[in-house]
Coordinates of C-alpha atoms and ligand atoms in Angstrom, one line a residue:
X1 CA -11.8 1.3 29.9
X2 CA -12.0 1.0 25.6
X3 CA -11.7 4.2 24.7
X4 CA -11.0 3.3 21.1
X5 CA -13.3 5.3 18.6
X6 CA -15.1 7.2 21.8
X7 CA -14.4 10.8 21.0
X8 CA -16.7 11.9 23.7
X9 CA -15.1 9.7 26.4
X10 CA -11.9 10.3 25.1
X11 CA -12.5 13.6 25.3
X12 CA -14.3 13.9 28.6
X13 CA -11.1 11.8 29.9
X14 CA -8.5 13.7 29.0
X15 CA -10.1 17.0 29.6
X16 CA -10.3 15.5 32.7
X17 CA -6.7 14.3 33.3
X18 CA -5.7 17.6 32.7
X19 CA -7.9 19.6 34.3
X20 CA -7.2 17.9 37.6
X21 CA -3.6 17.6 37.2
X22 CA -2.4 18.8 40.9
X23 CA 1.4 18.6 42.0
X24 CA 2.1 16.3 44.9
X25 CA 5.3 17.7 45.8
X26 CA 7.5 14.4 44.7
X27 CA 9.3 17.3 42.3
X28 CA 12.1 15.4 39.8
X29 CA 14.3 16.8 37.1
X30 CA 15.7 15.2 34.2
X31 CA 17.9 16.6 31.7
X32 CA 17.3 16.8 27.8
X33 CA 20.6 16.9 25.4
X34 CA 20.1 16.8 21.5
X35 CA 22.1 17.3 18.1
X36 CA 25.7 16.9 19.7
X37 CA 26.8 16.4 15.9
X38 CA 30.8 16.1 17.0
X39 CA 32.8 17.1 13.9
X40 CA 36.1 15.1 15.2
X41 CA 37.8 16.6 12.0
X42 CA 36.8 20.4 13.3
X43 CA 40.1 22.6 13.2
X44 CA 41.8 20.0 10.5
X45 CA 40.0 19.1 7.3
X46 CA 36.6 20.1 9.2
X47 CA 34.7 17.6 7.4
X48 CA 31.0 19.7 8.8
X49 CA 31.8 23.2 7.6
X50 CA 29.5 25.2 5.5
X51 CA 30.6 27.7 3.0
X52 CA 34.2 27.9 3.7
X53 CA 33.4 28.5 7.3
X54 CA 31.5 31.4 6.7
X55 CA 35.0 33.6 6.6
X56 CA 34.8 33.3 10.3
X57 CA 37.3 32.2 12.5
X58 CA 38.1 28.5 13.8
X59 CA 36.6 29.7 17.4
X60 CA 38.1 27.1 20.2
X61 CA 34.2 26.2 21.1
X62 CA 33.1 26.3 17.5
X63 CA 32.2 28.1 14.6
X64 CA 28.6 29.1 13.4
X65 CA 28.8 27.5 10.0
X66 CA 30.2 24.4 11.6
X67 CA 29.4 21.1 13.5
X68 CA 31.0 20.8 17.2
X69 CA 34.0 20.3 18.1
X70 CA 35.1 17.7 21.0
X71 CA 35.6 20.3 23.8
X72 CA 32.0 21.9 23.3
X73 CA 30.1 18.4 23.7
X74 CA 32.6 18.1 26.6
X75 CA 31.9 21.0 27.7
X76 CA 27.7 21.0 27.8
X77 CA 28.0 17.4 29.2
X78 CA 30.3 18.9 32.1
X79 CA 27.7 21.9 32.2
X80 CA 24.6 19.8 32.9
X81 CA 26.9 17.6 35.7
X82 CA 27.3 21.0 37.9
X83 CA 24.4 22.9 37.0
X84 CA 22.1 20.0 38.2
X85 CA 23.9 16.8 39.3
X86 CA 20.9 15.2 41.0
X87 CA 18.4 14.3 38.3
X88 CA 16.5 11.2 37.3
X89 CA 17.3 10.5 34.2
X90 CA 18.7 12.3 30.3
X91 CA 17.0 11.9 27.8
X92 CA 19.6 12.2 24.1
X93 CA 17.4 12.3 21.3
X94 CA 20.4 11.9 18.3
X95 CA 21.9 13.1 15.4
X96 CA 25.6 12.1 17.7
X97 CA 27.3 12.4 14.0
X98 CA 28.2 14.7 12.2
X99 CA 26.9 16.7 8.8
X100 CA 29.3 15.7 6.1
X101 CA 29.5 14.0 2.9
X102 CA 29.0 10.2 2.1
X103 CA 32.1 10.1 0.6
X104 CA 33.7 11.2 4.0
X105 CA 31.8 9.3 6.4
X106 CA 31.8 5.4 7.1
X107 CA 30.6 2.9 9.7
X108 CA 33.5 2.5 11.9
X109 CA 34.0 6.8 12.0
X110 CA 30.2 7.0 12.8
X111 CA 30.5 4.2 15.7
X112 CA 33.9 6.0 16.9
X113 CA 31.8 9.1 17.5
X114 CA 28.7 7.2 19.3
X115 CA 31.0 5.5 21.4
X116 CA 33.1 8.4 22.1
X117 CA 29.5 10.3 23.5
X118 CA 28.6 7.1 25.2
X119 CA 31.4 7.5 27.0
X120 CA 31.6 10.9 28.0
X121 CA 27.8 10.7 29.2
X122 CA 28.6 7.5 31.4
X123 CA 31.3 9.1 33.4
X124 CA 29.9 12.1 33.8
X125 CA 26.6 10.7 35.0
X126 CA 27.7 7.3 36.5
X127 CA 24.6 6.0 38.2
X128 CA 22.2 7.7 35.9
X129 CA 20.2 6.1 33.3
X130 CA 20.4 8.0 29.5
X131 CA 17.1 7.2 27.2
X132 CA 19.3 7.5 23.6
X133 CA 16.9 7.9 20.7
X134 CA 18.5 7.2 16.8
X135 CA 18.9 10.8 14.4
X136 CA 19.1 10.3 11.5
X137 CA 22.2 10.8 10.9
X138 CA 23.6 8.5 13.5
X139 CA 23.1 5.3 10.4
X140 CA 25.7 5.3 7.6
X141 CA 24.7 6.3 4.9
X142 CA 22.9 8.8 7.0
X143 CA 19.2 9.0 6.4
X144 CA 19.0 5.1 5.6
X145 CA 17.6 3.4 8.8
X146 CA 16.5 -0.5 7.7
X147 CA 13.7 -1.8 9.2
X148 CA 15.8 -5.2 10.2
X149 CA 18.6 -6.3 12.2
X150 CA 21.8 -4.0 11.6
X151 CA 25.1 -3.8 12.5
X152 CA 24.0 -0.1 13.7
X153 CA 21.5 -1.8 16.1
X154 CA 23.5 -4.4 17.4
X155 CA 26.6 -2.3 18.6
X156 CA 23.9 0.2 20.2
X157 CA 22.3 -2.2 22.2
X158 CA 25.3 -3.4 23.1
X159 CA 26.5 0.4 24.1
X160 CA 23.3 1.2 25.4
X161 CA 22.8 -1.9 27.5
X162 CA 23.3 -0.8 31.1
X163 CA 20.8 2.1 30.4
X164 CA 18.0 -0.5 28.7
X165 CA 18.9 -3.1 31.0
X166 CA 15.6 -5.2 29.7
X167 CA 16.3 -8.2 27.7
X168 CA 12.9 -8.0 26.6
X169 CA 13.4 -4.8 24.7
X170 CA 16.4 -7.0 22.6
X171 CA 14.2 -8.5 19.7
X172 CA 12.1 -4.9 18.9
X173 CA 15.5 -2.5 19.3
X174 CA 17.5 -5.4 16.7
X175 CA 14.7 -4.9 14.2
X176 CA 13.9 -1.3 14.7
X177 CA 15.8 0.4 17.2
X178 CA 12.9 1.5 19.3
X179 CA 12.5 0.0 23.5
X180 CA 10.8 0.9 26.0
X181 CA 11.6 0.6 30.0
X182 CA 10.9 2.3 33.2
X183 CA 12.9 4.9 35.0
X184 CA 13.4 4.3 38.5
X185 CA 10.7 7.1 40.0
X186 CA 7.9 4.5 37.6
X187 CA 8.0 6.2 34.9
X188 CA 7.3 4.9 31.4
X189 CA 10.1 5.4 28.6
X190 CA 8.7 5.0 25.0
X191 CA 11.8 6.1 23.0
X192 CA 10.7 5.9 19.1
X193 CA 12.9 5.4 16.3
X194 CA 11.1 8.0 13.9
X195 CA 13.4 7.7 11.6
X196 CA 12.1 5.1 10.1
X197 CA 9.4 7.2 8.6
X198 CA 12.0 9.8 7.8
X199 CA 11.2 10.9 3.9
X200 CA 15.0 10.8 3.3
X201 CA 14.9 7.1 4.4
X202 CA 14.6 5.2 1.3
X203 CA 15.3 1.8 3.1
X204 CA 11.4 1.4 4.1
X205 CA 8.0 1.0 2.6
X206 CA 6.7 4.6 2.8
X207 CA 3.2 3.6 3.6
X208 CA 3.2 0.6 5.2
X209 CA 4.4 -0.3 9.1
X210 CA 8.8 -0.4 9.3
X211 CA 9.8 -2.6 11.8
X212 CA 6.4 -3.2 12.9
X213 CA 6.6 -0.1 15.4
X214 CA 3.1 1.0 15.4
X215 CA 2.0 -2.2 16.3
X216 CA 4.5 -2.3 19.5
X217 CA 3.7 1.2 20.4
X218 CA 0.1 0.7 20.2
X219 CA 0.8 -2.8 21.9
X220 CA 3.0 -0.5 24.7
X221 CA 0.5 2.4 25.1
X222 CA -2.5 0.0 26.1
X223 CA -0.9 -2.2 28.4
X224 CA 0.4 1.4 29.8
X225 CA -3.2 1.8 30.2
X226 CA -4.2 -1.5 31.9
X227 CA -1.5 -1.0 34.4
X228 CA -2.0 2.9 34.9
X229 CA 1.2 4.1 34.0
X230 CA 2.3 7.5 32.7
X231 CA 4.2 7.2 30.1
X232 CA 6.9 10.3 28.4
X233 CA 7.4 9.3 24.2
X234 CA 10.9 10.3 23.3
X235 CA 12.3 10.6 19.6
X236 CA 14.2 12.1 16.9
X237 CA 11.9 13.6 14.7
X238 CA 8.7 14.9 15.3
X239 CA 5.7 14.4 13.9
X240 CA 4.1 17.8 12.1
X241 CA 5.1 20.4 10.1
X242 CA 8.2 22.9 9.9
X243 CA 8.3 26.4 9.7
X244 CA 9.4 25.1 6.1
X245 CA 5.7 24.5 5.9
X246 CA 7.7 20.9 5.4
X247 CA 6.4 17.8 7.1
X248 CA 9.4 16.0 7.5
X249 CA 8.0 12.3 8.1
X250 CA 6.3 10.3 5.0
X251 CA 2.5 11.5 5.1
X252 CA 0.9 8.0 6.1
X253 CA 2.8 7.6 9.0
X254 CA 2.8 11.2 10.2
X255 CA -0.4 11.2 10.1
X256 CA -0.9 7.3 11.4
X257 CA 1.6 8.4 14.8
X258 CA -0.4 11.7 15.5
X259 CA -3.7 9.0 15.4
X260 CA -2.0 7.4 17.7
X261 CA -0.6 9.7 19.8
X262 CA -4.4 12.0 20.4
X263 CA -6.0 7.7 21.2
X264 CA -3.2 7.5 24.1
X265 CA -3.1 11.0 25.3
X266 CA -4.2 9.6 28.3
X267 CA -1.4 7.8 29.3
X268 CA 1.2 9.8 27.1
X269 CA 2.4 13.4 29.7
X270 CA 4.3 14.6 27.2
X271 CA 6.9 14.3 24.2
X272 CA 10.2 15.5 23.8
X273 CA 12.0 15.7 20.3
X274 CA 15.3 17.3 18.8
X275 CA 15.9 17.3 14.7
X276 CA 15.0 20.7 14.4
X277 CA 17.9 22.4 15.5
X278 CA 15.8 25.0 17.4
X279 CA 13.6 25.8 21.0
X280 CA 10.0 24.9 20.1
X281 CA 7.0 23.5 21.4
X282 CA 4.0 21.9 20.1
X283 CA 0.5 21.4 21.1
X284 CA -1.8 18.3 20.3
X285 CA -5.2 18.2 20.1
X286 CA -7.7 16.0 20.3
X287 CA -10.3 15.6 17.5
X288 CA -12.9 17.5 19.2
X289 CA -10.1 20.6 19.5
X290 CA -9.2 20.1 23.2
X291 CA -5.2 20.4 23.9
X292 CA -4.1 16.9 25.6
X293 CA -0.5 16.6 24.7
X294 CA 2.6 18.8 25.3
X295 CA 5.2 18.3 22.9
X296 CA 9.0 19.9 23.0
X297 CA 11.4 20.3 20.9
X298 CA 14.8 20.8 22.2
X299 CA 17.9 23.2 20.9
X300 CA 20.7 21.1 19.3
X301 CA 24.3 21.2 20.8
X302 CA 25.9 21.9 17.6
X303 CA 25.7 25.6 16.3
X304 CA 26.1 24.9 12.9
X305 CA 23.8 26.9 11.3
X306 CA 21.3 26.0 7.6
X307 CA 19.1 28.9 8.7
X308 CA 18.9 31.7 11.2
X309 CA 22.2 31.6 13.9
X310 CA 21.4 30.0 16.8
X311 CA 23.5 28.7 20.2
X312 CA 24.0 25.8 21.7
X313 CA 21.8 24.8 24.2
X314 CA 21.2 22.2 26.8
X315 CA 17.5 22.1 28.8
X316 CA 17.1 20.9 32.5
X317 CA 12.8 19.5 32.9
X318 CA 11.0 19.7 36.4
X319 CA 8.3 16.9 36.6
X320 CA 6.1 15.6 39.5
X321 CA 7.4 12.1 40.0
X322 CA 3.9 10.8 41.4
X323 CA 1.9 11.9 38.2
X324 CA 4.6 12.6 35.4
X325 CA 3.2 16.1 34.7
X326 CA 5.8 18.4 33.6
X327 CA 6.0 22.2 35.6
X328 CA 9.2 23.7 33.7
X329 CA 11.8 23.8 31.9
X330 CA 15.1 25.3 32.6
X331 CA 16.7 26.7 29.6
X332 CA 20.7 27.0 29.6
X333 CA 22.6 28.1 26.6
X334 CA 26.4 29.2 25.8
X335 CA 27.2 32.5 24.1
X336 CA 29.2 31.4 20.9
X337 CA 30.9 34.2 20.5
X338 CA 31.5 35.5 23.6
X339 CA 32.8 31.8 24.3
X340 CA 35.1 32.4 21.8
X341 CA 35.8 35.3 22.5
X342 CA 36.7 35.1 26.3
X343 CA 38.7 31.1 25.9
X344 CA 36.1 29.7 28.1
X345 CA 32.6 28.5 27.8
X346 CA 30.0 30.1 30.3
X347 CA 26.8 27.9 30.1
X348 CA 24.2 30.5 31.2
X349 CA 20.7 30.4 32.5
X350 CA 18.7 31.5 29.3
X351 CA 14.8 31.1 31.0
X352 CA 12.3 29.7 32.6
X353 CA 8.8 28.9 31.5
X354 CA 7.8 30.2 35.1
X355 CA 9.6 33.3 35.0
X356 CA 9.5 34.4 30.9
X357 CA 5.9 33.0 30.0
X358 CA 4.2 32.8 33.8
X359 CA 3.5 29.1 33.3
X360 CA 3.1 27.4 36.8
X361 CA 3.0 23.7 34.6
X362 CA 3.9 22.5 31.0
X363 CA 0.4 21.3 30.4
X364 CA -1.2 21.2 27.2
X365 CA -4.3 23.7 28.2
X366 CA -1.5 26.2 29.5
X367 CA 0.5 26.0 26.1
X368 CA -2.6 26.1 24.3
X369 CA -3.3 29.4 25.7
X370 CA -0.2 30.4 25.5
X371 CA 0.1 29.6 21.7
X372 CA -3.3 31.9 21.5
X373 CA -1.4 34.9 22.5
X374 CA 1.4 34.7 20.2
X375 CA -1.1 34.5 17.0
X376 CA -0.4 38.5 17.5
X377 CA 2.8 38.8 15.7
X378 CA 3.8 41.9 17.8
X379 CA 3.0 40.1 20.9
X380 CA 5.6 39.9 23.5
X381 CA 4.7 36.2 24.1
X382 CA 5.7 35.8 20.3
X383 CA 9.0 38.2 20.3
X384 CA 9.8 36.2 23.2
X385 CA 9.2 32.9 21.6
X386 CA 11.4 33.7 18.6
X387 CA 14.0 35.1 20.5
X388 CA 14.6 31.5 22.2
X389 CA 13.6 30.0 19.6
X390 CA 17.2 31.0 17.7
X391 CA 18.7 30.5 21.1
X392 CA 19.3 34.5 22.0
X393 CA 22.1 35.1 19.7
X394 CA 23.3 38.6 19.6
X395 CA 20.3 41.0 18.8
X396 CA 22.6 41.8 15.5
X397 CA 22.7 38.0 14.7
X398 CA 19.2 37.2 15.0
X399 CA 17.4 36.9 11.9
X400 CA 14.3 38.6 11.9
X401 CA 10.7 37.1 11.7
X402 CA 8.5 37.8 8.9
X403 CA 4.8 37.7 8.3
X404 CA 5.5 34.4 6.6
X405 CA 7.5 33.0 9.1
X406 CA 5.4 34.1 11.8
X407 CA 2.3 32.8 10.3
X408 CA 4.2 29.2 10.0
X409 CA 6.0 28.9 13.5
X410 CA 1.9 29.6 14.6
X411 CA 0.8 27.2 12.8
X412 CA 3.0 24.9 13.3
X413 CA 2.7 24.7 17.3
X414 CA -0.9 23.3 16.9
X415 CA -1.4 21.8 13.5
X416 CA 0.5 18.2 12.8
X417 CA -1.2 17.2 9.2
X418 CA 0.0 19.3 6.5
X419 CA -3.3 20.0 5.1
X420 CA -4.8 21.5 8.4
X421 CA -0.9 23.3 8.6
X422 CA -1.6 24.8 5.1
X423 CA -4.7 25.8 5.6
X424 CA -3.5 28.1 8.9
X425 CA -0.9 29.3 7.4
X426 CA -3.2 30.7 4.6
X427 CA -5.9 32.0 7.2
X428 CA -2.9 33.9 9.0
X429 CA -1.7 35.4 6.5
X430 CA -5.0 36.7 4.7
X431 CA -5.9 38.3 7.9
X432 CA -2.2 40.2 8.3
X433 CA -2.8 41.3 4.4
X434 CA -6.0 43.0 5.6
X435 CA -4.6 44.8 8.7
X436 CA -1.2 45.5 6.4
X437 CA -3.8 47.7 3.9
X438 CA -4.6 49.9 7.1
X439 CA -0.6 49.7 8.6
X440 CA 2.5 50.3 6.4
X441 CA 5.3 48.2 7.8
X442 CA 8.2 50.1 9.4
X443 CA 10.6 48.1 9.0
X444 CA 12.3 45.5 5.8
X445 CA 11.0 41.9 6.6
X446 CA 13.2 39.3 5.5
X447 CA 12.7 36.0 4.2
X448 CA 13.5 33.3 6.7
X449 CA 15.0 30.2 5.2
X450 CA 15.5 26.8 7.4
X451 CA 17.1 23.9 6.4
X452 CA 16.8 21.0 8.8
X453 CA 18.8 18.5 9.4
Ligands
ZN501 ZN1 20.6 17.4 13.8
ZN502 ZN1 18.2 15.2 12.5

């Protein structure tokens, strides 16, 4: 069926879809690992380190203020292998390299460090396919993803190959470094090179179509149609806006892919991102306000911190293999300190969204209702949300969550065009003013700063 330009039918049909979602009992898992950022320099010149190291200590698993070093990537890799061995698939949505200056960095050291993670996930996961996504700083200079054939592109494909194992994807990864294949449960992979609209990326035409990857995705998503697939869009950046009240992607083509993305939420189940460095959701609406697309945003492996202190963590997904439909994640996360602290690393359970939030599925109407209840900054579905959100440091760690802040990580789970985002954010806080002239706060509020990267 055209749906194109039918709001009602679109609307009716993905009401629909996810109103009748049932679970046939075909249950999967897959794993989702972002933001590895390996400092191979960490403990020598430590090429990643912020201010000096923050005064802190070198700490065998890593250092707050710095990228990660080799035996925490080996370690969350090893973590996922004998927490949950039997999965479907990983998803690795980027940013492999670490933060450090041009001067530093080069090709080869950036290719070193892919390989090296290549690697590691191969032989830990032998007969499992990995969907790799581009961050943006996995191109050197980072940031600067061309919208032609690179050497970049080139040696991924060629390190990527038994996991896209589909000539057919050759021509669009060489240009663009975006594919799409099928797991082996049916499955459609769309993994994005979002990048390319990335506004540090001066290497493309900020209004215009790099590499041509609207055109295959819209190309993708309707023959995904036709054939009545399901498909899962994986990616480095996400489109919509920060708690920065920042939208990170150039302003056409966030707002172009979020077009996109409500036309095809009938064959699009979900999306999963990393960049942000932090445990988020996201939920998409249609035009007519109905939720149709879950969107998630996973921790990053490295701790290093631009903002509030966070952990690293590492997230295990339950799906129905028959249908797609997401029913939970698993969140795990490692202690930093306590790591440290102790000479070995301790990958914990951190939640579930069955357990912590009483969500029986990941769909959008669930997380909609859910994002309803944390509006109420003293909510416990909001305290909660922050909580993971920074990855449960220490309660003396964790920075604290301000009117501003709270009014922008809101806004920011259901609003994707900066306008719409601003306008929230300004409704929010106008209505907290007029309760804060009847309540005095209790407590100092501080500001929250986040820096992504
Ligand atoms: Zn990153
Ligand atoms: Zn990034």
């Amino acid at each position: 069926m055209h749906l194109l330009g039918m709001e009602g039918q679109l609307f009716s049909i993905c009401a629909l879809l996810f109103l009748t979602n049932c679970v046939t009992g075909d249950i999967g898992y897959f794993w989702h690992v972002t933001d590895f950022h390996y400092d191979p320099t960490y403990n020598r010149t430590s090429l990643s380190c912020q201010e000096s190291n923050g005064g802190n200590q070198m700490g065998r698993f890593g250092n707050m203020w710095c990228d990660s070093p080799w035996v925490l990537i080996e370690s969350s890799v090893k973590a996922m292998y004998s927490i949950k061995t039997d999965i479907d698939f990983l998803l690795w949505t980027g940013d492999t390299v670490l933060h450090a200056s041009v001067k530093d960095l080069n090709h080869q050291f950036n290719s070193v460090i892919l390989d090296n993670v290549t690697d590691l996930l191969k032989t830990t996961f032998p007969k499992k396919p990995v969907y790799a996504s581009f961050g943006n700083h996995d191109s050197y200079p980072s940031d600067q993803f061309k919208p032609k054939n690179t050497v970049l592109y080139n040696e991924s494909l060629a390190r990527w190959r038994s996991w896209i194992n589909d000539s057919s994807q050759d021509a669009n990864f060489r240009k663009g470094g975006f594919y799409s294949v099928k797991t082996p449960q049916n499955i459609r992979i769309v993994a994005l090179n979002t990048v390319l609209y990335y506004i540090p990326n001066k290497a493309v035409q900020s209004d215009g179509d790099p590499a041509g990857q609207f055109a295959w995705l819209t190309q993708i998503l309707e023959a995904a149609r036709k054939q009545k697939e399901r498909v899962i869009i994986t990616a480095h950046i996400a489109p919509g806006v920060t708690p920065t009240g920042k939208s990170e992607l150039y302003k056409h083509q966030n707002d172009r892919l979020v077009e996109i993305m409500k036309e095809y939420c009938d064959v699009i189940i979900a999306m999963h991102f990393g960049h942000e460095h932090a445990d988020a959701f996201k939920v998409l609406k249609n035009k007519a306000g109905v939720p149709v697309s879950p969107v998630f945003l996973a921790p990053s492996v490295t701790p290093i911190r631009f903002g509030p202190v966070h952990n690293p963590g590492i997230r295990l997904v339950k799906y129905d293999r028959s249908t797609g439909q997401h029913l939970g994640i698993s969140q795990y996360y490692l202690d930093l300190s306590k790591a440290n602290n102790a000479g070995r690393a301790d990958w914990k359970l951190e939640y579930t969204t069955a357990s912590t939030y009483g969500l029986q599925d990941l769909s959008a109407g669930k997380l909609s209702s859910l994002t309803d209840k944390m509006r109420d900054p003293d909510s416990l579905e909001f305290k909660t949300y922050w909580k993971y959100y920074v990855v449960s440091p220490s309660e003396e760690l964790t920075d604290a969550c301000n009117s501003t802040c709270h009014a922008s990580v809101v806004c920011g789970l259901t609003e994707f065009i900066k306008a719409d985002f601003d306008k929230c954010v300004a409704e929010m806080l106008t209505s907290s003013a007029m309760q804060l002239s009847y309540w005095v706060p209790l407590f100092g509020i501080s500001v929250m700063l986040l820096v992504f990267c």
